Short mmCIF file of C-alpha atoms in Angstrom, two decimals:
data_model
loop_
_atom_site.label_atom_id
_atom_site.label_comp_id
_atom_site.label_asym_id
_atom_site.label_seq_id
_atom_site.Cartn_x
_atom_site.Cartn_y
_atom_site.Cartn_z
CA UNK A 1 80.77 158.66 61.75
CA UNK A 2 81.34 157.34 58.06
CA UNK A 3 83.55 154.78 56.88
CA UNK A 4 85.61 155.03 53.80
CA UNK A 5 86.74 152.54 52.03
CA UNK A 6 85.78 149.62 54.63
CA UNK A 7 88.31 150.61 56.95
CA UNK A 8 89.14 154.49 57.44
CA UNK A 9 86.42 155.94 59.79
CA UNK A 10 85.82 159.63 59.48
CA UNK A 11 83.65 162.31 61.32
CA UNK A 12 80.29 163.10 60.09
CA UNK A 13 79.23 166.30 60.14
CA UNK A 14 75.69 168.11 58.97
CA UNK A 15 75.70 169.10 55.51
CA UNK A 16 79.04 167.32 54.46
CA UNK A 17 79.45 166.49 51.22
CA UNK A 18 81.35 164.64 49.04
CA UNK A 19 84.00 167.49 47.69
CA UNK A 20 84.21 168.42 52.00
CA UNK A 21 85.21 164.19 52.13
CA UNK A 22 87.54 164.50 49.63
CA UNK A 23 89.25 167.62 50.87
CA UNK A 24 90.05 165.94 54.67
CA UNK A 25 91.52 162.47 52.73
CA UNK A 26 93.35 164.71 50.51
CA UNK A 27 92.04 163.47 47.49
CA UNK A 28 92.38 164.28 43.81
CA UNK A 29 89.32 164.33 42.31
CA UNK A 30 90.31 163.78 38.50
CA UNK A 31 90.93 159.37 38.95
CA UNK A 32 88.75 158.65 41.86
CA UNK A 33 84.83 157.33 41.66
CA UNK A 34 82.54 157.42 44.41
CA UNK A 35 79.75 155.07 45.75
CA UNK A 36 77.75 156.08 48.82
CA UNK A 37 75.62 153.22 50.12
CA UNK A 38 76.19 151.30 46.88
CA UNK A 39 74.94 154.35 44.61
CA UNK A 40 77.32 155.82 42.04
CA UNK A 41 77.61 159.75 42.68
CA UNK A 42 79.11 161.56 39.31
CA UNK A 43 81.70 164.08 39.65
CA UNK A 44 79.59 167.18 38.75
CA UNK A 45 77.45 165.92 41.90
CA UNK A 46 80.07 166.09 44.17
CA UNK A 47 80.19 169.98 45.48
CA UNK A 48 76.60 169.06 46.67
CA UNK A 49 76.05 165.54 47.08
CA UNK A 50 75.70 165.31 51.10
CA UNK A 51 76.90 162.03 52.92
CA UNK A 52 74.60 160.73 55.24
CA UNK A 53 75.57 159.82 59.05
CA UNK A 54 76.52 156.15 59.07
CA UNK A 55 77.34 156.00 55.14
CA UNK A 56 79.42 153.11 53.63
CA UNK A 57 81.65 155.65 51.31
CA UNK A 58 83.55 154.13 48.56
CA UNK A 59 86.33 156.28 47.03
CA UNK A 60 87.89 153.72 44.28
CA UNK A 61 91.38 155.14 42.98
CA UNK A 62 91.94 154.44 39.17
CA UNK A 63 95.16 153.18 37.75
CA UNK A 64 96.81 153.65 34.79
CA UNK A 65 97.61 150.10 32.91
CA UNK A 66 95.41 146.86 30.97
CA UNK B 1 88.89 123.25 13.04
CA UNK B 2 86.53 121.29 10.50
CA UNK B 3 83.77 118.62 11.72
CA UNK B 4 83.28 115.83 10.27
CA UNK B 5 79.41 115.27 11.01
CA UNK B 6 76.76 116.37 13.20
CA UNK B 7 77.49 113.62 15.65
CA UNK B 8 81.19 115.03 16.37
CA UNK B 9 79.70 118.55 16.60
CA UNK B 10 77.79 117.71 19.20
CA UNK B 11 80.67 115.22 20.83
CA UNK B 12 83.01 118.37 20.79
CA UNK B 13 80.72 120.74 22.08
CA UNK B 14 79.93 118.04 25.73
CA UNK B 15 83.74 117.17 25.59
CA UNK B 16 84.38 121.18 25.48
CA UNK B 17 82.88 121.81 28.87
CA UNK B 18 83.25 118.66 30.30
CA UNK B 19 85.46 119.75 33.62
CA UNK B 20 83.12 122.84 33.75
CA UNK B 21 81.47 123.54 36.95
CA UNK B 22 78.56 121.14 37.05
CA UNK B 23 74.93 123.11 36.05
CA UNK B 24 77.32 126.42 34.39
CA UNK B 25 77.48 125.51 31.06
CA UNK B 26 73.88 125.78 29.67
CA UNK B 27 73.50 128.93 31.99
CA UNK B 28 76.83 130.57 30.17
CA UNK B 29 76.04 129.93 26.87
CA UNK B 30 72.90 131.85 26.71
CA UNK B 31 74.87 134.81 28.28
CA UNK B 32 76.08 137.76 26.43
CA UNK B 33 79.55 140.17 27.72
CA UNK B 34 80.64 143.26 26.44
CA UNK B 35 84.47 143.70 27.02
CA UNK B 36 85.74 147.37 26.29
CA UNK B 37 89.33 146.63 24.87
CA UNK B 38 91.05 144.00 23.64
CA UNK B 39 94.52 144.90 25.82
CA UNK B 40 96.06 143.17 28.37
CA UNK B 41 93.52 142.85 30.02
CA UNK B 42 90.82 142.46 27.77
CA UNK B 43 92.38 139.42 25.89
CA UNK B 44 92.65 137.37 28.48
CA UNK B 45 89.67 138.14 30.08
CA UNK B 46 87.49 136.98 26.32
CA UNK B 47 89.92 133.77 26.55
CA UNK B 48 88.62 133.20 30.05
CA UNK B 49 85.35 133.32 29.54
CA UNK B 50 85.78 131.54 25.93
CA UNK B 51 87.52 128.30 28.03
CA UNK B 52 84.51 128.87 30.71
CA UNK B 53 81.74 128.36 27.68
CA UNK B 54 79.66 132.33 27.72
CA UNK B 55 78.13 132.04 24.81
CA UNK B 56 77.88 135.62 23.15
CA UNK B 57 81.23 137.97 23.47
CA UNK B 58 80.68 141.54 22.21
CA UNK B 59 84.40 142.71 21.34
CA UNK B 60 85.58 146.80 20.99
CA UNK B 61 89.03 147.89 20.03
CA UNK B 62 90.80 150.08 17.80
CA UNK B 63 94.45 148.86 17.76
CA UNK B 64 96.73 146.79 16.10
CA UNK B 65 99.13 144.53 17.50
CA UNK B 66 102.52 145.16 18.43
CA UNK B 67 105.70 142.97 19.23
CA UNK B 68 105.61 144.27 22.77
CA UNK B 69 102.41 143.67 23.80
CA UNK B 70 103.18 140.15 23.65
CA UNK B 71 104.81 140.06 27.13
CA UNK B 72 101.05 140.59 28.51
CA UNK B 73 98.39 139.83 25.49
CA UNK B 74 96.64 137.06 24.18
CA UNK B 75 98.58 137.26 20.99
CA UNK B 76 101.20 135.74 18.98
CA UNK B 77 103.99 136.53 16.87
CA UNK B 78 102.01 135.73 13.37
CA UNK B 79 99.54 138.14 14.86
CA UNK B 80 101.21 141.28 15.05
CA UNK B 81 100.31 143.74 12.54
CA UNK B 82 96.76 142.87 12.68
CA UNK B 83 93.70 144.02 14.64
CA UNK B 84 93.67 142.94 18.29
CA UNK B 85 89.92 142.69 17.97
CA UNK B 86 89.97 140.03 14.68
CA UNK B 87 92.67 138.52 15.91
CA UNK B 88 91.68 137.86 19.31
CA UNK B 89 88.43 136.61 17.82
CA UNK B 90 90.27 134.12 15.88
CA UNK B 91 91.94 132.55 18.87
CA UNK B 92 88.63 132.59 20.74
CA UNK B 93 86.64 130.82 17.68
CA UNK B 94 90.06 128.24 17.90
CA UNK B 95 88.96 127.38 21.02
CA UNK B 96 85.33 127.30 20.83
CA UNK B 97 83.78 127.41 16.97
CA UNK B 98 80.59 127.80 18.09
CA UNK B 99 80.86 131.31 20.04
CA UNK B 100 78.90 133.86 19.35
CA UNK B 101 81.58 136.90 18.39
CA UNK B 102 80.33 140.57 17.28
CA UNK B 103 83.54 142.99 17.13
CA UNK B 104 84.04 146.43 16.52
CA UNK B 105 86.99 147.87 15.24
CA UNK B 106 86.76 151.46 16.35
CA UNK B 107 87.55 153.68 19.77
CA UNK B 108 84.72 153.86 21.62
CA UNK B 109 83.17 156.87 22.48
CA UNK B 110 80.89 157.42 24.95
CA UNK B 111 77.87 158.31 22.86
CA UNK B 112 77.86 154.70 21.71
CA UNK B 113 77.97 152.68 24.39
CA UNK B 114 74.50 152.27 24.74
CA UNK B 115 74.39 151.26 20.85
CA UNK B 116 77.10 148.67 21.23
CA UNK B 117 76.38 147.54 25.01
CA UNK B 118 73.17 148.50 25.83
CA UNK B 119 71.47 144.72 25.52
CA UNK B 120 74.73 142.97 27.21
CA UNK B 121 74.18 140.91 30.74
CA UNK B 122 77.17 142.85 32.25
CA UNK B 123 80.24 144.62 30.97
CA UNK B 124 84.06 144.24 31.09
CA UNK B 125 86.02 147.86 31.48
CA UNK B 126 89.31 146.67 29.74
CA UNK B 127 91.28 150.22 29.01
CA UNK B 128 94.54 151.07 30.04
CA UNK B 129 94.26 154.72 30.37
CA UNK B 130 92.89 155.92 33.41
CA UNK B 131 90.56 158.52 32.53
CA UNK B 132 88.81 156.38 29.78
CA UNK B 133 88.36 153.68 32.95
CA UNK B 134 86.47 156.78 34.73
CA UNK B 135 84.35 157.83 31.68
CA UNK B 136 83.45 154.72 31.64
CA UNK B 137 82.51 153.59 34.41
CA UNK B 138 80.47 157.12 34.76
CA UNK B 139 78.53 156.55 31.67
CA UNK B 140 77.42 153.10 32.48
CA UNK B 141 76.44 154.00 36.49
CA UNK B 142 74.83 156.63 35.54
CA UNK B 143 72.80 154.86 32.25
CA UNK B 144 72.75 151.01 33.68
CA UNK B 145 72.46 151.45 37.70
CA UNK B 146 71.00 147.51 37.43
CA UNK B 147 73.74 146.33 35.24
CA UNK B 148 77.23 145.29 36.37
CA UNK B 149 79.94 146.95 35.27
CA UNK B 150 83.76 144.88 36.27
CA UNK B 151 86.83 147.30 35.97
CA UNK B 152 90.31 146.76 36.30
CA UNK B 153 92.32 149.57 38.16
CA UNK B 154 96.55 148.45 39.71
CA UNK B 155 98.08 145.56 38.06
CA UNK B 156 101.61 147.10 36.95
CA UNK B 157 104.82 145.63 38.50
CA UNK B 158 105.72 142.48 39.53
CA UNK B 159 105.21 140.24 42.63
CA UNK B 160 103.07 142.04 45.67
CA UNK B 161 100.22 139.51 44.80
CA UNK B 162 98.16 139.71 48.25
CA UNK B 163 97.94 143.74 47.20
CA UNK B 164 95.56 142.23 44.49
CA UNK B 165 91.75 143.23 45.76
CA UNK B 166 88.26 142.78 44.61
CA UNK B 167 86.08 145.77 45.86
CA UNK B 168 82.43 145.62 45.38
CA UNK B 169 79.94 148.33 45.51
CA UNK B 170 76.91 148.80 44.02
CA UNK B 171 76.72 147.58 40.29
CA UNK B 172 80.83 148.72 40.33
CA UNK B 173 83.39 145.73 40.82
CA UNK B 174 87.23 146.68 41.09
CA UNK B 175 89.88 144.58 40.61
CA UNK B 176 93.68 145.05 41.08
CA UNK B 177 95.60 146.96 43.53
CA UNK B 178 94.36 150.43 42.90
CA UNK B 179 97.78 152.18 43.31
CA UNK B 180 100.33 150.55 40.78
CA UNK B 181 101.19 152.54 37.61
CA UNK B 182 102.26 151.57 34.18
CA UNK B 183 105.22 153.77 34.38
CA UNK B 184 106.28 150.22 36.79
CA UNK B 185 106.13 148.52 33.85
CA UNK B 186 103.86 145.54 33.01
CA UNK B 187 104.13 141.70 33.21
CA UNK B 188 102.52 138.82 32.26
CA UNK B 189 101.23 137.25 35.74
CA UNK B 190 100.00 140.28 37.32
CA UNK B 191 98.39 141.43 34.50
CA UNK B 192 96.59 138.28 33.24
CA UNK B 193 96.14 137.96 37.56
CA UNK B 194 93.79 140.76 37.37
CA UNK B 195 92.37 139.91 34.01
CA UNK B 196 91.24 136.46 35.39
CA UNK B 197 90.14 138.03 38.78
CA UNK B 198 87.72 140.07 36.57
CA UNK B 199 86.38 137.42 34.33
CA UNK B 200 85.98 135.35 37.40
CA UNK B 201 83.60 137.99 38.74
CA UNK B 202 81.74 138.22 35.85
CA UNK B 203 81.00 134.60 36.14
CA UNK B 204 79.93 134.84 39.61
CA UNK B 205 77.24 137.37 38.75
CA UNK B 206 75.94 135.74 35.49
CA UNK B 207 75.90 133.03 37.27
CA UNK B 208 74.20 134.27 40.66
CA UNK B 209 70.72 133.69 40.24
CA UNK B 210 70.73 130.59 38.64
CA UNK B 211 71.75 128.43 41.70
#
C-alpha cells in the first residue's frame, strides 16, 4: 500500500513506478512534481523510477497565478 | 529617510524590530533570500520579510509595472511604468534603510540560477506561470537537495480560505490551494494570503535551528 498525497491510499504493486501511479490517479504529467519519501523525482525519471511498498508519495499540482 | 547621527541610527534600527519575536532579529539579519519574481506574490512576500528584519534580499524580475497589478502588488500608482524589481526595492529600503538589496532586472533562465541563487539560505518561487513554477522547482531539487525551496501554487479567486494549504516534503514547501486558476481572476487577500503563508515558512526554516 502507498499513500498519496497524505490521504489517498493506493495498491502497491512490484515494479510500479511513478508514470504506472500517475496513470491509475489519472494524472497529467506536464504541472505535477513528485516527492517519494521526501526525495524529488524529475520528470524524465518517471517511466522508471519504482515506488517502494509503504512510500509517502507526494504528487503536488501546480497552478497558474502570483 | 535621512539620520541625523549615529545615535538615531542605531535608535531606529532597536525601535525597527522592537515587537519582533524575541531572539529573531539578530538571527534574520544575517540571513540571505532569493525571491524569483517580483509579482503578486513576490512583492509581498520581500515586504514581509523586510517588516520581519532578514537582512540580505536577492531580487529577480523582468517587468514593469502596470495599473492593474495594483489590485494584488506591492506597488503604487507613482510606480507604474517602472521596474517592479527597483521599485519594490525602494519601498523595501523605505521601510528598512539598512537592508541588504541585490536585484536583477532580467528573466531568469535556468542556466543562471545557480549564479544568482546559488549562496542564498533558501529560495522564494514567486512566478505566475505554471510551467516556470515546475522548471523551477526541478532545477533547484535536483541542484540544492539541502536547500529549501517555498513555492506558491492556487491562490486565484476569492473567499474559500480554509482551501489554503501548506504541504511539506522534502526541501519542497507548497503553499496555496493547488487547484485555483488565474483565468478566476485574482484579488488582493488571497493572493497576499498565500504570499504571507510563504514568507512565514521561510521564517520558520531560517529560523529552525537557532532555537
Amino acid at each position: 500500500m502507498i499513500i498519496v498525497n497524505q490521504r489517498e491510499k493506493r495498491e502497491w504493486k512490484e515494479g510500479m513506478t511513478v508514470s504506472d501511479l500517475f496513470k491509475i490517479m489519472g494524472y497529467d504529467y506536464s504541472l505535477i512534481t513528485v516527492m517519494i519519501n521526501g526525495k524529488y523525482v524529475p520528470e524524465d525519471e518517471y517511466s522508471f523510477t519504482t515506488i517502494p511498498d509503504e512510500a509517502d508519495v507526494r504528487a503536488y499540482h501546480l497552478a497558474h497565478g502570483g | 529617510m535621512k539620520m541625523k547621527n549615529n545615535v538615531n541610527q542605531r535608535n531606529m534600527n532597536q525601535e525597527l524590530f522592537a515587537r519582533n519575536v524575541s531572539g529573531s532579529t539578530e538571527i534574520l539579519k544575517q540571513k540571505t533570500v532569493g525571491i524569483a519574481g517580483c509579482g503578486g506574490l513576490g512583492s509581498n512576500i520581500a515586504v514581509a520579510l523586510a517588516r520581519s528584519g532578514v537582512g540580505n534580499l536577492i531580487l529577480v524580475d523582468f517587468d514593469v509595472v502596470e495599473l492593474s497589478n495594483l489590485n494584488r502588488q506591492y506597488y503604487f500608482q507613482s510606480d507604474v511604468g517602472e521596474l517592479k524589481a527597483l521599485a519594490l526595492a525602494n519601498h523595501l529600503k523605505a521601510i528598512n534603510p539598512e537592508i541588504n538589496l541585490i536585484v536583477h532586472i532580467q528573466k531568469l533562465q535556468p542556466k543562471e540560477i545557480s549564479k544568482i541563487f546559488g549562496d542564498v539560505d533558501l529560495l522564494i518561487e514567486a512566478f505566475d506561470k505554471a510551467e516556470s513554477k515546475k522548471w523551477l522547482i526541478d532545477h533547484w531539487c535536483t541542484n540544492y537537495a539541502e536547500k529549501t525551496i517555498i513555492c506558491g501554487s492556487g491562490m486565484s479567486g476569492l473567499g474559500n480560505t480554509d482551501s489554503l494549504q501548506v504541504q511539506r516534503a522534502g526541501n519542497l514547501i507548497i503553499c496555496g490551494d493547488q487547484t485555483s486558476d488565474i483565468s478566476e481572476g485574482l484579488s488582493a487577500a488571497r493572493v497576499a494570503i498565500v504570499a504571507n503563508m510563504q514568507a512565514n515558512e521561510a521564517l520558520e526554516k531560517l529560523l529552525e535551528n537557532n532555537k
